[in-house]
Coordinates of N, CA and C in Angstrom, one line a residue:
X16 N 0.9 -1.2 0.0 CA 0.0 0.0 0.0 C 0.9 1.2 0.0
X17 N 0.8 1.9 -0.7 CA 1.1 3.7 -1.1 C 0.5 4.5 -0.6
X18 N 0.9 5.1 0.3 CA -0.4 6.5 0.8 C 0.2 7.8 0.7
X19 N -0.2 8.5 0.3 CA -0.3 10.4 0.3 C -0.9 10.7 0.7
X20 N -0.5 11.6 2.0 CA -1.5 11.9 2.8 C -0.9 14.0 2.4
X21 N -1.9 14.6 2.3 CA -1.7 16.3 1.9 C -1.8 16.7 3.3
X22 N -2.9 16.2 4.0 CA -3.2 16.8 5.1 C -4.3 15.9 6.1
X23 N -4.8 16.3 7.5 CA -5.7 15.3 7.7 C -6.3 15.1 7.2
X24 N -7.4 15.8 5.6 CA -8.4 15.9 5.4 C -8.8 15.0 4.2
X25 N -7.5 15.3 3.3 CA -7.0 14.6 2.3 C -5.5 13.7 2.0
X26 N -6.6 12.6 1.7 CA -5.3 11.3 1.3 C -5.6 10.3 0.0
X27 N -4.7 9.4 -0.2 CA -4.7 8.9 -1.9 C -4.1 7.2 -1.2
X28 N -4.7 6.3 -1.4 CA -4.1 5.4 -1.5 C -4.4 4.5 -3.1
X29 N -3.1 4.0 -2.6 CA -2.8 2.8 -3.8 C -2.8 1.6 -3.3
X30 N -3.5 0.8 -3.9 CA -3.4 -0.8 -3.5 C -3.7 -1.5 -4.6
X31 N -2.4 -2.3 -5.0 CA -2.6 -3.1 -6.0 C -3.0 -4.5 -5.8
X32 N -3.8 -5.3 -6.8 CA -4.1 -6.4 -7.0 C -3.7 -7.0 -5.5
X33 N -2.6 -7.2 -5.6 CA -2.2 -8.4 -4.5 C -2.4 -7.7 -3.2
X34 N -2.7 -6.5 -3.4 CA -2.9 -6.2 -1.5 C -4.6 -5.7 -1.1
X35 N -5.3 -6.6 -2.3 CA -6.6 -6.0 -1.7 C -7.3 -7.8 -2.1
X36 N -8.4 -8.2 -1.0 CA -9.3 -9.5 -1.3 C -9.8 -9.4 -2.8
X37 N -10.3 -10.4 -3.1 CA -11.3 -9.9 -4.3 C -12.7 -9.6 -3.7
X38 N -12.8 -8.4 -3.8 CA -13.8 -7.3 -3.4 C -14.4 -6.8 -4.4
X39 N -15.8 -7.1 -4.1 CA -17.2 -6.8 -4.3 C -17.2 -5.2 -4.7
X40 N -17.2 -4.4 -5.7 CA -17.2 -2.8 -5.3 C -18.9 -3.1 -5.7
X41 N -19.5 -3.9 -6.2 CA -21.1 -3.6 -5.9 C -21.7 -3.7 -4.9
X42 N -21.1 -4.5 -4.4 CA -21.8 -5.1 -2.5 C -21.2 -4.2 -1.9
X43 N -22.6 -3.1 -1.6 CA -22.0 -2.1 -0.3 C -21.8 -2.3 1.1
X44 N -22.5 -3.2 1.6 CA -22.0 -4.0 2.6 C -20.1 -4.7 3.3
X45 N -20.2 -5.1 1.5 CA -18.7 -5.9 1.6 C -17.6 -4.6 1.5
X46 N -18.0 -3.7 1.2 CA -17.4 -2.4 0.5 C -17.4 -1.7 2.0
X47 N -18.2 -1.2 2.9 CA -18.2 -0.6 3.8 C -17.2 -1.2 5.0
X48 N -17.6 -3.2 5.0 CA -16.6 -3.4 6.1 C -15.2 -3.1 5.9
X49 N -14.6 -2.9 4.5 CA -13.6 -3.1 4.0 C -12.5 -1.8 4.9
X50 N -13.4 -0.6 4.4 CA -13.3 0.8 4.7 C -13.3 0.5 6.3
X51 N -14.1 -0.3 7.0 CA -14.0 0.0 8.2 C -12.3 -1.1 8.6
X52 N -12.5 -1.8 8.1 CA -11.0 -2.3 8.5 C -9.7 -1.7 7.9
X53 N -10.3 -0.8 6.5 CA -8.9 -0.2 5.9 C -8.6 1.2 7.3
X54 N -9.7 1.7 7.7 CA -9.5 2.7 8.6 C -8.9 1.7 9.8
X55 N -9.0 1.5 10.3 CA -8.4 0.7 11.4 C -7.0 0.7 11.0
X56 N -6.9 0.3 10.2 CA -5.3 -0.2 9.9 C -4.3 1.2 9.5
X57 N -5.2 2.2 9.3 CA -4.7 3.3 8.6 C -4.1 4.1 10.3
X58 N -5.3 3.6 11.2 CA -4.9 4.5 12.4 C -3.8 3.2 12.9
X59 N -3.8 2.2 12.9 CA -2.8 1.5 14.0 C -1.2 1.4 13.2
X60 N -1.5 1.3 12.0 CA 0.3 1.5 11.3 C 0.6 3.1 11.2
X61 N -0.3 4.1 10.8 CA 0.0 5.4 10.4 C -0.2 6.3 11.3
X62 N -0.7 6.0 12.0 CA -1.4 7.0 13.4 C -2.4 8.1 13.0
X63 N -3.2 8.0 11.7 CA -4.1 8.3 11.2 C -5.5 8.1 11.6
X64 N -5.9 8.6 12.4 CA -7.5 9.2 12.9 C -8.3 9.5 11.9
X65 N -9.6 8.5 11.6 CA -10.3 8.9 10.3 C -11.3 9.1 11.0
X66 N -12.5 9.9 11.2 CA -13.6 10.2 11.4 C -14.4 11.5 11.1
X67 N -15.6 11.8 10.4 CA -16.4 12.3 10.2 C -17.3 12.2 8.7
X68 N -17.5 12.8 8.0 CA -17.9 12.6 6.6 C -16.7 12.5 5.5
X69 N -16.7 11.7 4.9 CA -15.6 11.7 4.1 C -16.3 11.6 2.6
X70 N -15.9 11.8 1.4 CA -16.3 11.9 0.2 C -14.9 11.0 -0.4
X71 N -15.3 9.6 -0.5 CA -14.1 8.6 -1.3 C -14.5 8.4 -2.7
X72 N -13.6 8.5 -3.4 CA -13.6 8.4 -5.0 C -12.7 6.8 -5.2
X73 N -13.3 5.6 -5.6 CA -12.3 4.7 -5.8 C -12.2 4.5 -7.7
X74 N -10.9 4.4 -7.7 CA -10.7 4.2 -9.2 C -10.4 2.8 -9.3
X75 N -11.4 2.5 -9.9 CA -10.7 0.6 -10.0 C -10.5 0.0 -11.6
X76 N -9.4 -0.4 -11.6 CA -8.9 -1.1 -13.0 C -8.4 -2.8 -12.6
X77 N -8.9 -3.3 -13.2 CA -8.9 -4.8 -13.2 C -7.3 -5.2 -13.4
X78 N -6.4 -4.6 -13.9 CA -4.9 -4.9 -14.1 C -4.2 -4.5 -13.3
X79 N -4.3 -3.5 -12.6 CA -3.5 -2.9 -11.4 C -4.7 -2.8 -10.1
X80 N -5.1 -2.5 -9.7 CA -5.8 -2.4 -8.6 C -6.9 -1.1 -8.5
X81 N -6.5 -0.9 -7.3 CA -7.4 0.6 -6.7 C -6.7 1.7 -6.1
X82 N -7.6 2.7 -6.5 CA -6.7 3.7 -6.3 C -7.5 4.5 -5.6
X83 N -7.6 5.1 -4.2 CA -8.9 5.5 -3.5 C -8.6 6.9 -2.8
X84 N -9.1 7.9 -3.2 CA -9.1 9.1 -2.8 C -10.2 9.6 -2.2
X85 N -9.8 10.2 -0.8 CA -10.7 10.1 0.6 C -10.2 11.7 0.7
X86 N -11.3 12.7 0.7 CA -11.6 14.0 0.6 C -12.5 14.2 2.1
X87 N -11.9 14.7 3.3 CA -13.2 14.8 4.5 C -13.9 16.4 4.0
X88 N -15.4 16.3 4.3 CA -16.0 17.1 4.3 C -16.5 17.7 5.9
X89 N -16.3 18.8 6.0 CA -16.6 19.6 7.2 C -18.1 20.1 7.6
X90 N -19.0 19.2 8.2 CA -20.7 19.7 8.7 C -20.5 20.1 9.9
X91 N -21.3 21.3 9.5 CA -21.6 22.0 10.7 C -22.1 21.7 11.3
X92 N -23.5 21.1 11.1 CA -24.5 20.5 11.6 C -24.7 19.3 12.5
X93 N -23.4 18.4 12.0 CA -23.7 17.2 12.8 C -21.8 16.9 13.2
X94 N -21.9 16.6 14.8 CA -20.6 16.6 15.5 C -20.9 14.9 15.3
X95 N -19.2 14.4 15.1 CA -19.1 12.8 15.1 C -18.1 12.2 16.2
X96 N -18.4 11.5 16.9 CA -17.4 11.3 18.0 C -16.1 10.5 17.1
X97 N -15.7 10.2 18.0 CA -14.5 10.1 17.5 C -14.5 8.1 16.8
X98 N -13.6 7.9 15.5 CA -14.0 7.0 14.6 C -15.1 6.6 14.2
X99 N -16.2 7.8 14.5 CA -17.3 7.7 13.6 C -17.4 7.8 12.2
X100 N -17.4 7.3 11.2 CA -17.3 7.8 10.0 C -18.5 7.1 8.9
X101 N -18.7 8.5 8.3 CA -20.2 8.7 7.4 C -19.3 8.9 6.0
X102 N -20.0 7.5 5.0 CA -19.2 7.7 3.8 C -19.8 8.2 2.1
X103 N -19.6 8.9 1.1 CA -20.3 8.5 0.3 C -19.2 8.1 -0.9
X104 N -19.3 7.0 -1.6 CA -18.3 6.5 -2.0 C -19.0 6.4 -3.9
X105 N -18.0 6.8 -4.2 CA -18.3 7.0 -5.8 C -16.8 6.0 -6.6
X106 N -17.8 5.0 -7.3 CA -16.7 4.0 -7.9 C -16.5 4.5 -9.6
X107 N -14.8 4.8 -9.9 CA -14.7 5.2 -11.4 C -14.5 3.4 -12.1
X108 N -14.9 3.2 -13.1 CA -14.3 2.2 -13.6 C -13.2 2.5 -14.8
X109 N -12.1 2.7 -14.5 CA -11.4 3.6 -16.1 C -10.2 2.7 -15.8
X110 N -9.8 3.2 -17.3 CA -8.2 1.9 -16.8 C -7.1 3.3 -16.5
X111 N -6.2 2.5 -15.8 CA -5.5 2.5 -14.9 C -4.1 2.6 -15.7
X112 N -3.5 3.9 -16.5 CA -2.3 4.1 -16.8 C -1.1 4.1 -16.4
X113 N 0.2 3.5 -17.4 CA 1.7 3.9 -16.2 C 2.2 5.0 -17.0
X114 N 2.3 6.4 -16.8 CA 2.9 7.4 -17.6 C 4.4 7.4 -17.3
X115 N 5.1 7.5 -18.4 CA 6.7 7.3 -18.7 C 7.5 8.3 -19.0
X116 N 8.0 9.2 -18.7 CA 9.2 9.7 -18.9 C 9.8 9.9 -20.6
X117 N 9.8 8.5 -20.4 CA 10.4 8.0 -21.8 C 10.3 6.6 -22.1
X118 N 10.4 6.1 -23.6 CA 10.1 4.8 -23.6 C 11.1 4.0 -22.8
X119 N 10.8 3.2 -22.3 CA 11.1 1.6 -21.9 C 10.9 0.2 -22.7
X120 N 11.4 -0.4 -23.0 CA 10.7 -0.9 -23.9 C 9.9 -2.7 -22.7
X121 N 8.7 -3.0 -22.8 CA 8.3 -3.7 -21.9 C 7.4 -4.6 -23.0
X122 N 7.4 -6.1 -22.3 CA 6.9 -7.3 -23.4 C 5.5 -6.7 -23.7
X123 N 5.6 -6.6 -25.3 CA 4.3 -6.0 -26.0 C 3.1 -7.4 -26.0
X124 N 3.6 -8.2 -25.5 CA 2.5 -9.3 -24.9 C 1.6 -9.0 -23.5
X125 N 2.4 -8.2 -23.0 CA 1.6 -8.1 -21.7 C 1.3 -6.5 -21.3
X126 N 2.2 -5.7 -22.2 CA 1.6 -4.4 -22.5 C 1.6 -3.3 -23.2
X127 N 1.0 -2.7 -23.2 CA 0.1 -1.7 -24.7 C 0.8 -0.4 -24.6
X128 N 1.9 0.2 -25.7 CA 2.7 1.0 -25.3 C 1.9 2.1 -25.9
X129 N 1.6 3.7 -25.8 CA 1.1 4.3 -26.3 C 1.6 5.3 -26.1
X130 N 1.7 6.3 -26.8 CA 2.1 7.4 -27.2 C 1.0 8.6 -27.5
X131 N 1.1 9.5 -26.9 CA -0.1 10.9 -26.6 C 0.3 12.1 -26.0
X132 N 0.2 13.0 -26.5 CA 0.5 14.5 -26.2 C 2.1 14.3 -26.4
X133 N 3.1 13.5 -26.7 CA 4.3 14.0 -26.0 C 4.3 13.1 -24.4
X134 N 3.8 12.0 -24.5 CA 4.2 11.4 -23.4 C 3.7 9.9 -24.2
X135 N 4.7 8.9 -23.1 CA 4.4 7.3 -23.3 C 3.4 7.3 -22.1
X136 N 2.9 5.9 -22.4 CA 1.7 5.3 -21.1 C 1.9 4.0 -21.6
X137 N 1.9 3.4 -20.4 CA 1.6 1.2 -20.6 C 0.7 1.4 -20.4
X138 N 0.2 0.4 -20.7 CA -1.4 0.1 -20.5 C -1.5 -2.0 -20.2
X139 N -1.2 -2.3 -19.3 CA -1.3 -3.9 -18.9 C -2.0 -4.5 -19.3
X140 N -2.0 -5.4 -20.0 CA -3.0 -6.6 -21.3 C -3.2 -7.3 -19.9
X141 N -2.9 -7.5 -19.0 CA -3.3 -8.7 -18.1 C -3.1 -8.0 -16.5
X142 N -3.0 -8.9 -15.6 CA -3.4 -8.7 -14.1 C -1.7 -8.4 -13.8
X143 N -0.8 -7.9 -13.4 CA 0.2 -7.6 -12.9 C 1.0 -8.6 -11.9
X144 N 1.6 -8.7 -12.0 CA 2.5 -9.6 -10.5 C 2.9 -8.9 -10.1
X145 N 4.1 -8.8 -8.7 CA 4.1 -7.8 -7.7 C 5.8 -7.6 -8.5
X146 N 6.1 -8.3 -9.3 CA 7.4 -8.2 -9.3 C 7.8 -6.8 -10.8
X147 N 6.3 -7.0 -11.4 CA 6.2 -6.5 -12.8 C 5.6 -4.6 -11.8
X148 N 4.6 -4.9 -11.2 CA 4.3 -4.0 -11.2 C 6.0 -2.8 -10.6
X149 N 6.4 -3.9 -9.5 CA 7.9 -3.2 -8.5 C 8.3 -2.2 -10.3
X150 N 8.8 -3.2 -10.9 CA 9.5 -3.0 -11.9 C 9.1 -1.4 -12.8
X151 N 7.5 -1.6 -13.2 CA 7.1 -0.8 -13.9 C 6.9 0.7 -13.0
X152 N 6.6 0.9 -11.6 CA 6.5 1.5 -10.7 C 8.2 2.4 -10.7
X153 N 9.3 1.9 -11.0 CA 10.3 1.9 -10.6 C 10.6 3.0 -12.0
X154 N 9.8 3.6 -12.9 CA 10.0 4.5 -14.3 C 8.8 4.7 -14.1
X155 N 8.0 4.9 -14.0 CA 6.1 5.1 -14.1 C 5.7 6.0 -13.1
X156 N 4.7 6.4 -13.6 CA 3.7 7.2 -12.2 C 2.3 6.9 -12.6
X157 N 1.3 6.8 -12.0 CA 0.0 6.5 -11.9 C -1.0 7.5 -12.8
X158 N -1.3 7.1 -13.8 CA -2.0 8.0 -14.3 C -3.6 7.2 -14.6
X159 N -4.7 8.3 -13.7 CA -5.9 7.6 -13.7 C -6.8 8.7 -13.2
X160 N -6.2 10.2 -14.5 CA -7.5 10.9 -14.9 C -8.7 10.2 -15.7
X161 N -9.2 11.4 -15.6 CA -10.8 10.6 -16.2 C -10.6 10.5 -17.9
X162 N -9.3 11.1 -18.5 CA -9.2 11.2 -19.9 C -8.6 9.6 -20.1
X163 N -8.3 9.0 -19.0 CA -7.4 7.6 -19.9 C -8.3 6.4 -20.8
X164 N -9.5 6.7 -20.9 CA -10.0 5.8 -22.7 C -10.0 6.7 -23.4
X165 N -9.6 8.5 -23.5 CA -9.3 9.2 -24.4 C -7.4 8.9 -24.8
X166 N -6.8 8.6 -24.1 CA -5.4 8.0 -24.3 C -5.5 7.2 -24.8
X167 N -6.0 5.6 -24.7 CA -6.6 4.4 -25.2 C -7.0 4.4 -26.4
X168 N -7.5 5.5 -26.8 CA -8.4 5.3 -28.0 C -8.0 6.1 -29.0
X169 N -7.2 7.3 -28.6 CA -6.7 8.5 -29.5 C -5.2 8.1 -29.5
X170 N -4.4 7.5 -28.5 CA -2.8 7.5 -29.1 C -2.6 6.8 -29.7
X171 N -1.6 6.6 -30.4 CA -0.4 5.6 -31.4 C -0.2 4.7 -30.7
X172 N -0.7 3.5 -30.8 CA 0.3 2.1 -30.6 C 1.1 1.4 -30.9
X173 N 1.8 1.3 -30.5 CA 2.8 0.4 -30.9 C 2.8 -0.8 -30.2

């Protein structure tokens, strides 16, 4: 797991394939306990206190994982004791880019090199291993604006 944290209010985690169950993002039940044990773990490794309304955006791509951005929102109205937390959770389905610097060149069997604006992007034909992702992670940064099937569909492949 990857976390950015800006401030208490706002934070970014990354969790790839191998560090999340296979989870339900329809089942909000299976989805909520998830959050309640990801918060737990966030306060006992990070010393991160999550409680009140939070506004989570999860990006999920079936080849790399999730990518989950947790924005707290401030009510005036309603005081929450402490690890109370009220969520509303909005699931993106978009794929999940590695934007490059420069080319690399990586087995065009397992993934989709593309070229757009003046930058490269992989794109993973398949589910990642931890050793591919280390690797690709290691030249890459996470790219999973809402434009990436305009990448997909508009750049050059090779």
């Amino acid at each position: 797991m990857k976390l950015i944290l800006y401030d208490e209010s706002n934070l970014i985690l990354f969790l790839n394939n191998l560090q999340i169950p296979d989870l339900d993002l329809e089942n909000r039940d299976e989805l909520e306990e998830y959050f309640r044990s990801l918060f737990l773990k966030l306060h006992n490794q990070y010393k991160i206190d999550i409680s009140g309304y939070y506004v989570i955006d999860i990006y999920a791509d079936s080849h790399y994982g999730l990518i989950i951005e947790m924005q707290r929102e401030e009510l005036d109205y309603y005081v929450y004791d402490d690890y109370q937390v009220d969520m509303r959770i909005c699931i993106h389905s978009i794929p999940i880019l590695f934007e490059l610097d420069e080319y690399i060149f990586l087995n065009h069997e397992d993934f989709d090199m593309i070229w757009y604006h003046n930058k490269w992007f992989a794109y993973p034909k398949k589910k990642l291993n931890e050793i591919e992702i280390g690797k690709l992670l290691e030249y890459a940064t996470l790219y999973y604006e809402e434009d990436t099937d305009q990448i997909i569909h508009n750049g050059i492949h090779l």
